Amino acid sequence: MTLHLAQQGTTLRLREGRLVLEEGGLVLADFPARKVRRVAVWGNVRLSTPALVFLLRQGVPILFLSLEGFLHGVAGAFPEPDPTHLRAQFAASPLPLARAFVTGKLRSARALLKRYGLEEADRLAAVLEDVAEAASKEALLGAEGQATRVYFAGLERLLGAYGLRGRTRRPPQDPVNAALSYGYAVLLARVQLAVRLAGLHPEVGYLHAEGRRSPALALDLMEEFRVPVVDHVVLRAFRQGLLTPAHGEAREGGVYLNSEGRRVLLGLLEERFLEEATHPLGFRKSYADLIEVQASRLKGAILGRGTYTPFYLRS
């Protein structure tokens, strides 16, 4: 299980084989310690030294995030990238892998829009042809940008009543974009973890620009899961009334989810991670496992052990 610690001012302690969440001496929740696979610490939440040491000894990764979803860092035992693998990461041809990431994202985007009978799905099919024929990374990015505009035009048809007016970020300008940004941050943290567990360097990427403390490779791999995980959940949450514009709060020049909105979205995302989907190669796994599978398969492709097949939703 993934343990999300998001109630501000609380402390996680270890007591008699259980992880106990307390505030001012009052027990708010407790969990069987050995069933926890990962811990996400959101904002001002403390871990006692015994709890922290126990988790580290059990090999449980601990992710430290801001309330807006920025990943400060990860504590835990991770394999250091093998020098041979690191050289292979730098030497790998970027265009085929970048094309795979974009193709996976756009196929899923088209499948989602097609389910709602939107004409933008056909327009995305045309852009996918441009992606397949792109002879350079610049051409690929141009096609991706065009596809993003088409996709969000389709999403506006579905979510315009809730304030969506295209994609805005840093800061988001409406409740839907606030939910998308928060969801992408949650997804990125999980993908970064998978990349590190696979023994890959998260800052050596192929689609996104590399930079110090910029997890380019995790951002690359995340593209395949934006639509099937985050967009799917956010779309369903607003249309079913689980999230509403009232869950957004205006501050610092943007709109962000309030604490209740974050709680709702986190719960829905965790449910989605446990749902199963069929990989294009025919096997079924949960989304949580698929992320790790794709990180492992990406490593194999980088090392020359086969062609990388992106994950995408079937139309």
CSV table of C-alpha atoms in Angstrom, one decimal:
chain,number,residue,atom,x,y,z
A,1,MET,CA,0.0,0.0,0.0
A,2,THR,CA,1.0,3.6,-0.6
A,3,LEU,CA,0.7,5.7,2.6
A,4,HIS,CA,-0.1,9.4,1.9
A,5,LEU,CA,0.6,11.7,4.8
A,6,ALA,CA,-1.1,15.0,4.0
A,7,GLN,CA,-2.7,16.2,7.2
A,8,GLN,CA,-0.5,19.2,8.2
A,9,GLY,CA,1.1,19.2,11.7
A,10,THR,CA,0.8,15.5,12.2
A,11,THR,CA,3.6,13.0,13.2
A,12,LEU,CA,4.1,9.4,12.0
A,13,ARG,CA,5.4,7.1,14.8
A,14,LEU,CA,6.3,3.4,15.1
A,15,ARG,CA,4.5,1.5,17.8
A,16,GLU,CA,4.4,-2.3,18.3
A,17,GLY,CA,4.7,-3.1,14.6
A,18,ARG,CA,2.3,-0.4,13.4
A,19,LEU,CA,2.8,3.0,12.0
A,20,VAL,CA,0.7,5.5,13.9
A,21,LEU,CA,-0.3,9.0,12.8
A,22,GLU,CA,-0.7,11.4,15.7
A,23,GLU,CA,-1.6,15.0,16.3
A,24,GLY,CA,-1.0,16.4,19.8
A,25,GLY,CA,-1.0,13.0,21.3
A,26,LEU,CA,-4.3,12.0,19.6
A,27,VAL,CA,-4.1,9.0,17.3
A,28,LEU,CA,-5.7,9.8,14.0
A,29,ALA,CA,-4.9,6.6,12.1
A,30,ASP,CA,-2.7,3.5,12.3
A,31,PHE,CA,-1.4,1.1,9.7
A,32,PRO,CA,0.3,-2.3,9.7
A,33,ALA,CA,3.9,-1.3,9.2
A,34,ARG,CA,5.0,-4.3,7.0
A,35,LYS,CA,2.2,-3.7,4.5
A,36,VAL,CA,3.4,-0.2,3.6
A,37,ARG,CA,5.3,-0.3,0.2
A,38,ARG,CA,5.9,3.5,-0.2
A,39,VAL,CA,5.3,6.7,1.8
A,40,ALA,CA,4.4,10.1,0.4
A,41,VAL,CA,4.9,13.0,2.8
A,42,TRP,CA,3.0,16.1,1.7
A,43,GLY,CA,4.0,19.4,3.3
A,44,ASN,CA,4.5,19.8,7.0
A,45,VAL,CA,4.3,16.2,8.3
A,46,ARG,CA,6.9,14.7,10.6
A,47,LEU,CA,8.3,11.2,10.9
A,48,SER,CA,9.8,10.1,14.2
A,49,THR,CA,13.3,8.6,14.1
A,50,PRO,CA,12.2,5.1,14.8
A,51,ALA,CA,9.5,5.3,12.1
A,52,LEU,CA,12.0,6.7,9.6
A,53,VAL,CA,14.7,4.1,10.5
A,54,PHE,CA,12.2,1.2,10.2
A,55,LEU,CA,11.0,2.3,6.8
A,56,LEU,CA,14.6,2.7,5.5
A,57,ARG,CA,15.6,-0.7,6.8
A,58,GLN,CA,12.6,-2.2,5.1
A,59,GLY,CA,13.6,-0.6,1.8
A,60,VAL,CA,10.4,1.5,1.7
A,61,PRO,CA,11.0,4.6,-0.4
A,62,ILE,CA,9.8,7.9,1.2
A,63,LEU,CA,8.9,10.7,-1.1
A,64,PHE,CA,8.9,14.3,0.3
A,65,LEU,CA,6.6,16.6,-1.6
A,66,SER,CA,5.2,20.2,-1.3
A,67,LEU,CA,1.5,20.6,-1.0
A,68,GLU,CA,1.4,21.6,-4.7
A,69,GLY,CA,3.1,18.3,-5.6
A,70,PHE,CA,6.7,19.4,-6.1
A,71,LEU,CA,9.0,16.5,-5.3
A,72,HIS,CA,11.7,17.7,-2.9
A,73,GLY,CA,13.5,14.4,-2.8
A,74,VAL,CA,13.3,10.6,-2.1
A,75,ALA,CA,14.8,8.8,0.8
A,76,GLY,CA,15.6,5.1,0.5
A,77,ALA,CA,18.0,2.6,-0.8
A,78,PHE,CA,18.2,2.8,-4.6
A,79,PRO,CA,20.6,1.1,-7.0
A,80,GLU,CA,23.1,3.5,-8.3
A,81,PRO,CA,23.1,3.6,-12.1
A,82,ASP,CA,25.7,1.1,-13.4
A,83,PRO,CA,28.5,3.1,-15.3
A,84,THR,CA,27.9,0.9,-18.4
A,85,HIS,CA,24.2,1.6,-18.2
A,86,LEU,CA,24.8,5.3,-17.8
A,87,ARG,CA,27.1,5.4,-20.8
A,88,ALA,CA,24.3,3.6,-22.8
A,89,GLN,CA,21.8,6.2,-21.6
A,90,PHE,CA,24.0,9.0,-23.0
A,91,ALA,CA,24.7,7.1,-26.2
A,92,ALA,CA,21.1,6.1,-27.1
A,93,SER,CA,19.6,7.7,-30.1
A,94,PRO,CA,17.1,10.2,-28.8
A,95,LEU,CA,14.6,10.5,-31.7
A,96,PRO,CA,13.2,6.9,-31.7
A,97,LEU,CA,12.6,7.0,-27.9
A,98,ALA,CA,11.2,10.5,-28.0
A,99,ARG,CA,8.9,9.5,-30.8
A,100,ALA,CA,7.7,6.5,-28.8
A,101,PHE,CA,6.8,8.6,-25.7
A,102,VAL,CA,4.9,11.1,-27.9
A,103,THR,CA,3.1,8.3,-29.8
A,104,GLY,CA,2.0,6.6,-26.6
A,105,LYS,CA,0.6,9.9,-25.2
A,106,LEU,CA,-1.3,10.8,-28.4
A,107,ARG,CA,-2.7,7.4,-29.0
A,108,SER,CA,-4.2,7.5,-25.5
A,109,ALA,CA,-5.4,11.0,-26.1
A,110,ARG,CA,-7.1,10.0,-29.3
A,111,ALA,CA,-8.7,7.0,-27.6
A,112,LEU,CA,-10.1,9.1,-24.8
A,113,LEU,CA,-11.6,11.7,-27.2
A,114,LYS,CA,-13.0,8.9,-29.4
A,115,ARG,CA,-14.9,7.4,-26.5
A,116,TYR,CA,-16.9,10.6,-26.3
A,117,GLY,CA,-17.4,10.9,-30.0
A,118,LEU,CA,-15.4,14.1,-30.4
A,119,GLU,CA,-14.2,15.2,-33.8
A,120,GLU,CA,-10.8,16.1,-32.3
A,121,ALA,CA,-10.0,12.4,-32.2
A,122,ASP,CA,-9.8,12.3,-36.0
A,123,ARG,CA,-7.6,15.4,-36.0
A,124,LEU,CA,-5.3,13.7,-33.6
A,125,ALA,CA,-5.1,10.7,-36.0
A,126,ALA,CA,-3.7,13.1,-38.6
A,127,VAL,CA,-1.1,14.5,-36.2
A,128,LEU,CA,0.0,11.0,-35.3
A,129,GLU,CA,1.0,10.6,-39.0
A,130,ASP,CA,3.2,13.7,-38.6
A,131,VAL,CA,4.7,12.2,-35.5
A,132,ALA,CA,5.6,9.0,-37.3
A,133,GLU,CA,7.3,11.0,-40.1
A,134,ALA,CA,9.1,13.6,-38.0
A,135,ALA,CA,12.7,13.6,-39.1
A,136,SER,CA,14.0,15.6,-36.1
A,137,LYS,CA,13.3,16.3,-32.5
A,138,GLU,CA,12.2,19.8,-33.4
A,139,ALA,CA,9.6,18.5,-35.9
A,140,LEU,CA,8.4,16.0,-33.3
A,141,LEU,CA,8.0,18.7,-30.7
A,142,GLY,CA,6.1,20.8,-33.2
A,143,ALA,CA,3.7,18.0,-33.9
A,144,GLU,CA,3.3,17.4,-30.2
A,145,GLY,CA,2.5,21.0,-29.6
A,146,GLN,CA,-0.2,20.9,-32.3
A,147,ALA,CA,-1.7,17.7,-30.8
A,148,THR,CA,-1.8,19.3,-27.4
A,149,ARG,CA,-3.9,22.2,-28.7
A,150,VAL,CA,-6.2,19.8,-30.5
A,151,TYR,CA,-6.6,17.6,-27.4
A,152,PHE,CA,-7.4,20.4,-25.0
A,153,ALA,CA,-9.9,21.8,-27.5
A,154,GLY,CA,-11.6,18.4,-27.1
A,155,LEU,CA,-11.3,18.5,-23.3
A,156,GLU,CA,-12.9,21.9,-23.3
A,157,ARG,CA,-16.0,20.4,-24.8
A,158,LEU,CA,-16.2,18.0,-21.9
A,159,LEU,CA,-15.0,20.2,-19.0
A,160,GLY,CA,-15.6,23.8,-20.2
A,161,ALA,CA,-18.6,24.1,-17.8
A,162,TYR,CA,-16.1,23.6,-14.9
A,163,GLY,CA,-13.8,26.4,-16.0
A,164,LEU,CA,-11.3,24.7,-18.4
A,165,ARG,CA,-10.0,27.1,-21.0
A,166,GLY,CA,-7.0,25.3,-22.5
A,167,ARG,CA,-4.0,24.1,-20.6
A,168,THR,CA,-2.5,26.6,-18.1
A,169,ARG,CA,0.3,25.8,-15.7
A,170,ARG,CA,2.8,27.5,-13.4
A,171,PRO,CA,0.4,28.6,-12.1
A,172,PRO,CA,-2.9,26.9,-13.2
A,173,GLN,CA,-5.7,29.3,-13.8
A,174,ASP,CA,-8.8,27.3,-13.2
A,175,PRO,CA,-9.9,24.3,-11.0
A,176,VAL,CA,-9.6,21.7,-13.8
A,177,ASN,CA,-6.0,22.8,-14.6
A,178,ALA,CA,-5.3,22.8,-10.8
A,179,ALA,CA,-6.4,19.2,-10.6
A,180,LEU,CA,-4.4,18.2,-13.7
A,181,SER,CA,-1.3,19.9,-12.4
A,182,TYR,CA,-1.6,18.2,-9.0
A,183,GLY,CA,-2.4,14.9,-10.6
A,184,TYR,CA,0.7,15.1,-12.9
A,185,ALA,CA,2.8,15.9,-9.8
A,186,VAL,CA,1.6,12.8,-8.1
A,187,LEU,CA,2.2,10.7,-11.2
A,188,LEU,CA,5.7,12.2,-11.8
A,189,ALA,CA,6.7,11.2,-8.2
A,190,ARG,CA,5.7,7.6,-8.9
A,191,VAL,CA,7.5,7.5,-12.3
A,192,GLN,CA,10.6,9.0,-10.8
A,193,LEU,CA,10.6,6.2,-8.3
A,194,ALA,CA,10.2,3.6,-11.0
A,195,VAL,CA,13.0,5.1,-13.0
A,196,ARG,CA,15.4,5.0,-10.1
A,197,LEU,CA,14.4,1.5,-9.1
A,198,ALA,CA,15.2,0.4,-12.7
A,199,GLY,CA,18.7,1.7,-12.2
A,200,LEU,CA,18.4,4.5,-14.7
A,201,HIS,CA,19.5,8.1,-14.2
A,202,PRO,CA,16.4,10.2,-14.0
A,203,GLU,CA,18.1,13.4,-15.4
A,204,VAL,CA,19.2,11.8,-18.7
A,205,GLY,CA,16.2,12.1,-21.0
A,206,TYR,CA,15.4,12.1,-24.7
A,207,LEU,CA,12.2,14.2,-25.2
A,208,HIS,CA,12.5,16.7,-22.4
A,209,ALA,CA,15.4,19.1,-21.9
A,210,GLU,CA,18.1,17.9,-19.6
A,211,GLY,CA,19.1,20.0,-16.6
A,212,ARG,CA,20.4,19.7,-13.1
A,213,ARG,CA,17.6,18.5,-10.8
A,214,SER,CA,15.3,18.2,-13.8
A,215,PRO,CA,14.0,14.6,-14.0
A,216,ALA,CA,14.0,14.5,-17.8
A,217,LEU,CA,13.8,10.8,-18.2
A,218,ALA,CA,10.9,10.5,-15.7
A,219,LEU,CA,9.1,13.3,-17.6
A,220,ASP,CA,9.6,11.4,-20.8
A,221,LEU,CA,8.2,8.2,-19.4
A,222,MET,CA,5.3,10.0,-17.7
A,223,GLU,CA,3.9,11.1,-21.1
A,224,GLU,CA,2.5,7.6,-21.6
A,225,PHE,CA,0.5,7.7,-18.4
A,226,ARG,CA,-0.8,11.3,-18.3
A,227,VAL,CA,-4.0,10.6,-20.2
A,228,PRO,CA,-4.9,7.1,-18.9
A,229,VAL,CA,-4.2,7.9,-15.3
A,230,VAL,CA,-4.5,11.6,-14.5
A,231,ASP,CA,-6.7,12.9,-17.3
A,232,HIS,CA,-9.1,10.0,-17.0
A,233,VAL,CA,-9.5,10.5,-13.3
A,234,VAL,CA,-9.9,14.3,-13.4
A,235,LEU,CA,-12.4,14.1,-16.2
A,236,ARG,CA,-14.5,11.5,-14.4
A,237,ALA,CA,-14.2,13.3,-11.1
A,238,PHE,CA,-15.6,16.6,-12.4
A,239,ARG,CA,-18.3,15.0,-14.5
A,240,GLN,CA,-19.5,12.9,-11.6
A,241,GLY,CA,-19.4,15.7,-9.1
A,242,LEU,CA,-16.6,14.3,-7.0
A,243,LEU,CA,-14.6,17.4,-7.8
A,244,THR,CA,-16.2,20.8,-8.3
A,245,PRO,CA,-15.0,24.4,-8.9
A,246,ALA,CA,-15.4,24.9,-5.2
A,247,HIS,CA,-12.4,22.7,-4.6
A,248,GLY,CA,-10.2,25.3,-6.2
A,249,GLU,CA,-8.8,28.3,-4.3
A,250,ALA,CA,-7.3,31.4,-5.8
A,251,ARG,CA,-3.9,32.4,-4.4
A,252,GLU,CA,-0.5,33.5,-5.6
A,253,GLY,CA,-1.8,34.5,-9.1
A,254,GLY,CA,-3.3,31.1,-9.8
A,255,VAL,CA,-5.9,28.5,-8.8
A,256,TYR,CA,-4.9,25.5,-6.7
A,257,LEU,CA,-6.8,22.6,-5.1
A,258,ASN,CA,-7.8,23.1,-1.5
A,259,SER,CA,-7.0,20.4,1.1
A,260,GLU,CA,-10.3,18.6,0.5
A,261,GLY,CA,-9.8,18.7,-3.3
A,262,ARG,CA,-6.3,17.2,-2.8
A,263,ARG,CA,-7.7,14.5,-0.5
A,264,VAL,CA,-10.3,13.5,-3.0
A,265,LEU,CA,-8.0,13.5,-6.0
A,266,LEU,CA,-5.3,11.5,-4.2
A,267,GLY,CA,-7.8,8.8,-3.3
A,268,LEU,CA,-9.1,8.6,-6.8
A,269,LEU,CA,-5.6,8.4,-8.2
A,270,GLU,CA,-4.6,5.6,-5.9
A,271,GLU,CA,-7.7,3.7,-7.0
A,272,ARG,CA,-6.7,4.2,-10.6
A,273,PHE,CA,-3.2,3.0,-10.0
A,274,LEU,CA,-4.6,-0.3,-8.8
A,275,GLU,CA,-6.9,-0.8,-11.8
A,276,GLU,CA,-5.6,-3.1,-14.5
A,277,ALA,CA,-5.1,-2.3,-18.2
A,278,THR,CA,-3.9,-4.2,-21.2
A,279,HIS,CA,-0.5,-3.3,-22.6
A,280,PRO,CA,-0.2,-3.1,-26.4
A,281,LEU,CA,1.9,-6.3,-26.2
A,282,GLY,CA,-1.1,-8.2,-24.8
A,283,PHE,CA,-0.4,-8.6,-21.1
A,284,ARG,CA,-2.5,-7.1,-18.3
A,285,LYS,CA,-1.2,-5.4,-15.2
A,286,SER,CA,-2.2,-2.6,-12.8
A,287,TYR,CA,-1.2,0.9,-13.8
A,288,ALA,CA,1.2,1.0,-10.8
A,289,ASP,CA,2.9,-2.2,-12.1
A,290,LEU,CA,2.8,-0.9,-15.8
A,291,ILE,CA,4.8,2.1,-14.8
A,292,GLU,CA,7.5,-0.1,-13.4
A,293,VAL,CA,7.3,-2.5,-16.3
A,294,GLN,CA,7.8,0.4,-18.8
A,295,ALA,CA,10.8,1.7,-16.8
A,296,SER,CA,12.3,-1.8,-17.0
A,297,ARG,CA,11.6,-2.2,-20.7
A,298,LEU,CA,13.0,1.3,-21.4
A,299,LYS,CA,16.2,0.2,-19.7
A,300,GLY,CA,16.3,-2.9,-21.9
A,301,ALA,CA,15.8,-0.8,-25.1
A,302,ILE,CA,18.6,1.6,-24.0
A,303,LEU,CA,20.9,-1.3,-23.5
A,304,GLY,CA,20.1,-2.7,-27.0
A,305,ARG,CA,18.0,-5.6,-25.8
A,306,GLY,CA,14.9,-4.8,-27.9
A,307,THR,CA,12.6,-2.1,-29.3
A,308,TYR,CA,10.7,0.0,-26.9
A,309,THR,CA,6.9,-0.2,-27.1
A,310,PRO,CA,5.1,2.6,-25.4
A,311,PHE,CA,1.9,2.1,-23.4
A,312,TYR,CA,-1.3,3.5,-24.7
A,313,LEU,CA,-5.0,3.1,-24.4
A,314,ARG,CA,-6.7,1.1,-27.1
A,315,SER,CA,-9.2,3.0,-29.3
